[in-house]
mmCIF file of C-alpha atoms in Angstrom:
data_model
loop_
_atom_site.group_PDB
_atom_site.id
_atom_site.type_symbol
_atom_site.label_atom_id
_atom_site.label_comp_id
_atom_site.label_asym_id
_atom_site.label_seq_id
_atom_site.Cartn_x
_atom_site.Cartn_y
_atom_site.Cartn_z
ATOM 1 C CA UNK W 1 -14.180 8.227 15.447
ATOM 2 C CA UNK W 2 -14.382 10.233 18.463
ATOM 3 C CA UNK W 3 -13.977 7.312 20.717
ATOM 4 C CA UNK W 4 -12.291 10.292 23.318
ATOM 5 C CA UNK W 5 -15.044 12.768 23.240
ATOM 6 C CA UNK W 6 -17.610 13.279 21.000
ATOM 7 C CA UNK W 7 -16.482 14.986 18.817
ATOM 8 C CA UNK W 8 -13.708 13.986 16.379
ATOM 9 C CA UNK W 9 -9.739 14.931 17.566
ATOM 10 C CA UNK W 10 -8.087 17.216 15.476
ATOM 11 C CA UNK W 11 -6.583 14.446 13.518
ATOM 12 C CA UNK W 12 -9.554 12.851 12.835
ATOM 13 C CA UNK W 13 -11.417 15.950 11.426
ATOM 14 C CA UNK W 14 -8.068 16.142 8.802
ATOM 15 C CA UNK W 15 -8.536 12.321 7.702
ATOM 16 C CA UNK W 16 -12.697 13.087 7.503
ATOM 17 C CA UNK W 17 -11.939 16.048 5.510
ATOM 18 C CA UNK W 18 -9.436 14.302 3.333
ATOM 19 C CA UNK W 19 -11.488 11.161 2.483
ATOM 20 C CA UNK W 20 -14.087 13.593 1.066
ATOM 21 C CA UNK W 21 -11.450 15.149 -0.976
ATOM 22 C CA UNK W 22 -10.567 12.080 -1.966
ATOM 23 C CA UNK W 23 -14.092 10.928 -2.762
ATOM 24 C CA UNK W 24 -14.868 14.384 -4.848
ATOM 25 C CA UNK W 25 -11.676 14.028 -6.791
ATOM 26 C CA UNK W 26 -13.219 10.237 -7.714
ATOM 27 C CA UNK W 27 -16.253 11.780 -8.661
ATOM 28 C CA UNK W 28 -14.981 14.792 -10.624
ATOM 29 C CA UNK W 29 -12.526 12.131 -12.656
ATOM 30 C CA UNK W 30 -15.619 9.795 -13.957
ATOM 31 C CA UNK W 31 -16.344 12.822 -14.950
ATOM 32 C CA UNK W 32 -13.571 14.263 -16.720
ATOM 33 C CA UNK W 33 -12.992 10.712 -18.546
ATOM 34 C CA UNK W 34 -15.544 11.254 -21.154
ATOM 35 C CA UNK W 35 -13.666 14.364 -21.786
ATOM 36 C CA UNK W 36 -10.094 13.644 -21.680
ATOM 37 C CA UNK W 37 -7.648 10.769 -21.623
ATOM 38 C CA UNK W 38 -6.217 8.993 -18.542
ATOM 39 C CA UNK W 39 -2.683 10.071 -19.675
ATOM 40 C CA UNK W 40 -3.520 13.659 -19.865
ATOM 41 C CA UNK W 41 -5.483 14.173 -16.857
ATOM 42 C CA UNK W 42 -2.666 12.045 -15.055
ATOM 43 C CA UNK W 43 0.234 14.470 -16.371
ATOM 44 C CA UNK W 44 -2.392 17.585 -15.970
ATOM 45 C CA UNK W 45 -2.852 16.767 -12.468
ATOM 46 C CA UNK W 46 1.171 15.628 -11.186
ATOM 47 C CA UNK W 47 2.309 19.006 -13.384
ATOM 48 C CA UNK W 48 -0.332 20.617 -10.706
ATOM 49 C CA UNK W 49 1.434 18.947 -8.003
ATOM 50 C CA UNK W 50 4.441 20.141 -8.452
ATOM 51 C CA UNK W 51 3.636 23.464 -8.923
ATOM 52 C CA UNK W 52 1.788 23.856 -5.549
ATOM 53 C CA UNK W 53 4.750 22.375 -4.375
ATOM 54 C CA UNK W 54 7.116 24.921 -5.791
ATOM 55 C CA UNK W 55 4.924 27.694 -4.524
ATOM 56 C CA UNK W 56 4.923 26.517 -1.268
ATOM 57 C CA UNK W 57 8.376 26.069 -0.626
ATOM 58 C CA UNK W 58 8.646 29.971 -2.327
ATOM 59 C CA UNK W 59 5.711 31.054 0.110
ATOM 60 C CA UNK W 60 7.752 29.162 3.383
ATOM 61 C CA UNK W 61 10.991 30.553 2.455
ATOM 62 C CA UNK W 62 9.472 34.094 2.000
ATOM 63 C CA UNK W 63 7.458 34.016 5.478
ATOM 64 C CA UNK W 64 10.625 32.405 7.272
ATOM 65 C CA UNK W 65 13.072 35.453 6.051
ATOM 66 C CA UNK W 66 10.824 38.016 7.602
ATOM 67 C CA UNK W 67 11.186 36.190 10.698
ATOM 68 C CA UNK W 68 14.860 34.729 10.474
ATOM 69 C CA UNK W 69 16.412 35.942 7.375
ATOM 70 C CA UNK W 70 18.679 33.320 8.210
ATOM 71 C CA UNK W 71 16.311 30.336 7.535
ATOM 72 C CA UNK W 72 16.025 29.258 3.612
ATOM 73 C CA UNK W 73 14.114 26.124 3.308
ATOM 74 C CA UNK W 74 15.425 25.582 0.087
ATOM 75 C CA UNK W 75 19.260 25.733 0.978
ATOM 76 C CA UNK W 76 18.432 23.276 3.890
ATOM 77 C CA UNK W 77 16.483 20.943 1.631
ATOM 78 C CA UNK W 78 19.498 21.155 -0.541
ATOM 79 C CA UNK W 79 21.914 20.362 2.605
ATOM 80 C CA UNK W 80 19.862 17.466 3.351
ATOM 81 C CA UNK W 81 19.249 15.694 -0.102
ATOM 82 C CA UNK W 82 23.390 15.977 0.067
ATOM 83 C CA UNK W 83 22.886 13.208 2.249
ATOM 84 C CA UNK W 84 21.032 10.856 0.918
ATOM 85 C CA UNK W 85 22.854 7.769 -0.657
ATOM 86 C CA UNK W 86 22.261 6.794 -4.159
ATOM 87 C CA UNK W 87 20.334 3.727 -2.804
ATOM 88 C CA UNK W 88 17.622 5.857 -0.438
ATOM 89 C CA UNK W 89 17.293 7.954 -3.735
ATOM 90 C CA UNK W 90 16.408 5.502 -5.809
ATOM 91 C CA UNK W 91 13.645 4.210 -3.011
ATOM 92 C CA UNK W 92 12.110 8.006 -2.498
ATOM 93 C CA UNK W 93 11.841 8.023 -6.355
ATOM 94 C CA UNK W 94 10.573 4.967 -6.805
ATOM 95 C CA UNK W 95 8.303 5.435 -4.406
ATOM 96 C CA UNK W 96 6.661 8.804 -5.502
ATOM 97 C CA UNK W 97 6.666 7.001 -9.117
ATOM 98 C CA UNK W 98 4.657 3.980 -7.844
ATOM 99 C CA UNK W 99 2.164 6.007 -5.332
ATOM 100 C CA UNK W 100 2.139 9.024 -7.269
ATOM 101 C CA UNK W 101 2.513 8.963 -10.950
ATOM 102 C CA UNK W 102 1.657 4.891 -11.661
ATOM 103 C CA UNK W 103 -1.372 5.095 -8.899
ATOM 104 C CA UNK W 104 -3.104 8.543 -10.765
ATOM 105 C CA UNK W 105 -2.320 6.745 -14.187
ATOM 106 C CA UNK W 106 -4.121 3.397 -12.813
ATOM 107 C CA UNK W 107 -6.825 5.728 -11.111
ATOM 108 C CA UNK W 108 -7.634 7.494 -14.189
ATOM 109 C CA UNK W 109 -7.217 4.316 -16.783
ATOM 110 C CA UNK W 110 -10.148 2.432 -14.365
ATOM 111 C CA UNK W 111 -12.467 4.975 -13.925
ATOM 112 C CA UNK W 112 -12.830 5.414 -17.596
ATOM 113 C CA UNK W 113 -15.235 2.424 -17.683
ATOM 114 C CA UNK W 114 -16.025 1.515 -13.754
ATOM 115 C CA UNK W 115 -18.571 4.668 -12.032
ATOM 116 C CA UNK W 116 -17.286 6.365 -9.021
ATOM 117 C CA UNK W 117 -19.593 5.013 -6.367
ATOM 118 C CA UNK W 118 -18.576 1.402 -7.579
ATOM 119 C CA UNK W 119 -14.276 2.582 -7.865
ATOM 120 C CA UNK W 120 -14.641 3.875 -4.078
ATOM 121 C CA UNK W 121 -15.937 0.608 -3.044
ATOM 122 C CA UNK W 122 -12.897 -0.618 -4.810
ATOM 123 C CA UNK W 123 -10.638 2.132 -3.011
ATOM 124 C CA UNK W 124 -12.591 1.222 0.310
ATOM 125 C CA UNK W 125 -9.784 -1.864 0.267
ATOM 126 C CA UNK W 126 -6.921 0.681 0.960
ATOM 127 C CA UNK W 127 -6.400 0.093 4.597
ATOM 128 C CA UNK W 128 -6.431 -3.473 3.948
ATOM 129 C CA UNK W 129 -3.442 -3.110 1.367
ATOM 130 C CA UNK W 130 -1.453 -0.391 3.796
ATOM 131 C CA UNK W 131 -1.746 -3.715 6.296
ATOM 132 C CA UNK W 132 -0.070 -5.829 3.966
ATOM 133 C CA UNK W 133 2.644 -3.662 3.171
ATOM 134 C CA UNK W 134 3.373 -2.320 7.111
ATOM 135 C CA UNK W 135 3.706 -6.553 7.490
ATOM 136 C CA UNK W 136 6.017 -7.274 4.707
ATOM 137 C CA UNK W 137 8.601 -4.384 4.839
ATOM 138 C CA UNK W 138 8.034 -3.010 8.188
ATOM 139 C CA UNK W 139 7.446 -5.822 10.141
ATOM 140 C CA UNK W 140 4.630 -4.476 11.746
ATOM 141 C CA UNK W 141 2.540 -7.434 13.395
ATOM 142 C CA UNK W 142 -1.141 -7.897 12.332
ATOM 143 C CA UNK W 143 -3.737 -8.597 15.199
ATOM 144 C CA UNK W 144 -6.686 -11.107 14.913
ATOM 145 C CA UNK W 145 -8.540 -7.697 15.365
ATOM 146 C CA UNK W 146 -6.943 -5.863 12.086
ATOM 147 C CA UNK W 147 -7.641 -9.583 10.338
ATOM 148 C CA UNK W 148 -11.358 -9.745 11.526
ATOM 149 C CA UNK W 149 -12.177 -5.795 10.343
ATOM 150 C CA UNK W 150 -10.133 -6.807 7.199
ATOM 151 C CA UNK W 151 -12.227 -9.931 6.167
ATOM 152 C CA UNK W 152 -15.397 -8.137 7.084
ATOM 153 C CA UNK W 153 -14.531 -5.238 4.810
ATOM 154 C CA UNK W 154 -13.935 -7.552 1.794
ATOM 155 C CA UNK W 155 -16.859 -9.221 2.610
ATOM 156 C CA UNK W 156 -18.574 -6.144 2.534
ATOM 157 C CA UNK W 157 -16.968 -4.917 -0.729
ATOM 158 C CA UNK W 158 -17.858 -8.398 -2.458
ATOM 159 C CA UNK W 159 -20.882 -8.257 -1.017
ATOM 160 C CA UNK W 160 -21.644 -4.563 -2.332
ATOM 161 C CA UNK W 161 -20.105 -4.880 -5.807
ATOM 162 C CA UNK W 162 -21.821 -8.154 -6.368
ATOM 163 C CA UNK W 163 -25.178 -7.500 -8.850
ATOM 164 C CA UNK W 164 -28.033 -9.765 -7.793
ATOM 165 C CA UNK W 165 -31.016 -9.588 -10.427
ATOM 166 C CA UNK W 166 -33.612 -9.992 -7.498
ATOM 167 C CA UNK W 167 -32.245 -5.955 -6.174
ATOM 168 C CA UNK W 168 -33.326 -2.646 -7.848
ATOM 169 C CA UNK W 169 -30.007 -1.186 -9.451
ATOM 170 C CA UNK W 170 -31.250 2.282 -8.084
ATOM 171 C CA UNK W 171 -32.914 3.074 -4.481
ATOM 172 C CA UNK W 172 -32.817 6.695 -4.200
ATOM 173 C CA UNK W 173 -34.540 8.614 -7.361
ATOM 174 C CA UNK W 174 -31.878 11.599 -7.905
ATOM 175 C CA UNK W 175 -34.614 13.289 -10.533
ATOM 176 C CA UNK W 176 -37.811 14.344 -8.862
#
């Protein structure tokens, strides 16, 4: 981070701010399991989703005819999902089902019985997963770098998740 200043670039700061979404939302979940069910919390949070969605296309379509009242988001989304075959259809849906629906439904299901700080070690394996599927249907190529950081951050995971009997279970006292 920062390697151009130092300070983070813009980008950075949004992927920093979005990994501690991410990590509150993990949090937040262990919690909500001992309250709720994967299934509902899953459906709760993609009926959410859409909603935001739905508002923001209403809240871009209503800014954009003040400035252009010829501009509708909505009728060009239309125009353009005309023109998608029934094949690239099939791939965006599967695709939202798989990251979206089947991933929160998988999130939820494990954090019912694993604790946050252990599932984000888990989650901590992302990048190395994104690597493996840029390879096999992108065709990206994978440098000895990319395979070094990847091996050191399973090793790290392993490493981390492994319980040795010899180690205190808890270093920092949260109750004083």
């Amino acid at each position: 981070l920062g390697l151009d200043g130092l300070l983070p670039s813009q980008g950075e700061s949004y992927l920093l701010a979005a990994a501690l979404a991410f990590s509150s939302a993990k949090v937040r979940l262990g919690t909500q399991l001992r309250v709720h069910s994967p299934e509902t919390l899953t459906a709760t949070r993609l009926i959410a989703q859409c909603a935001f969605a739905l508002i923001g296309f209403l809240a871009i379509d209503e800014a954009s005819s003040i400035e252009s009242p010829d501009f509708h988001p909505l009728i060009g989304f239309s125009a353009w999902a005309h023109e998608i075959s029934a094949q690239q259809g099939s791939l965006i849906f599967v695709s939202a089902l798989a990251s979206g629906t089947l991933a929160a439904w998988l999130q939820a299901s494990g954090q019912k019985s694993v604790p946050a700080p252990e599932a984000q070690l888990i989650y901590s394996l992302t990048p190395i997963f994104s690597a493996m599927w840029a390879f096999l249907f992108l065709h990206e190529p994978i440098t000895i770098h990319e395979i070094i950081g990847g091996l050191a951050l399973v090793t790290g995971t392993y490493l981390t998740l492994e319980k040795k009997e010899d180690c205190p279970s808890q270093v920092f006292d949260t109750e004083e």
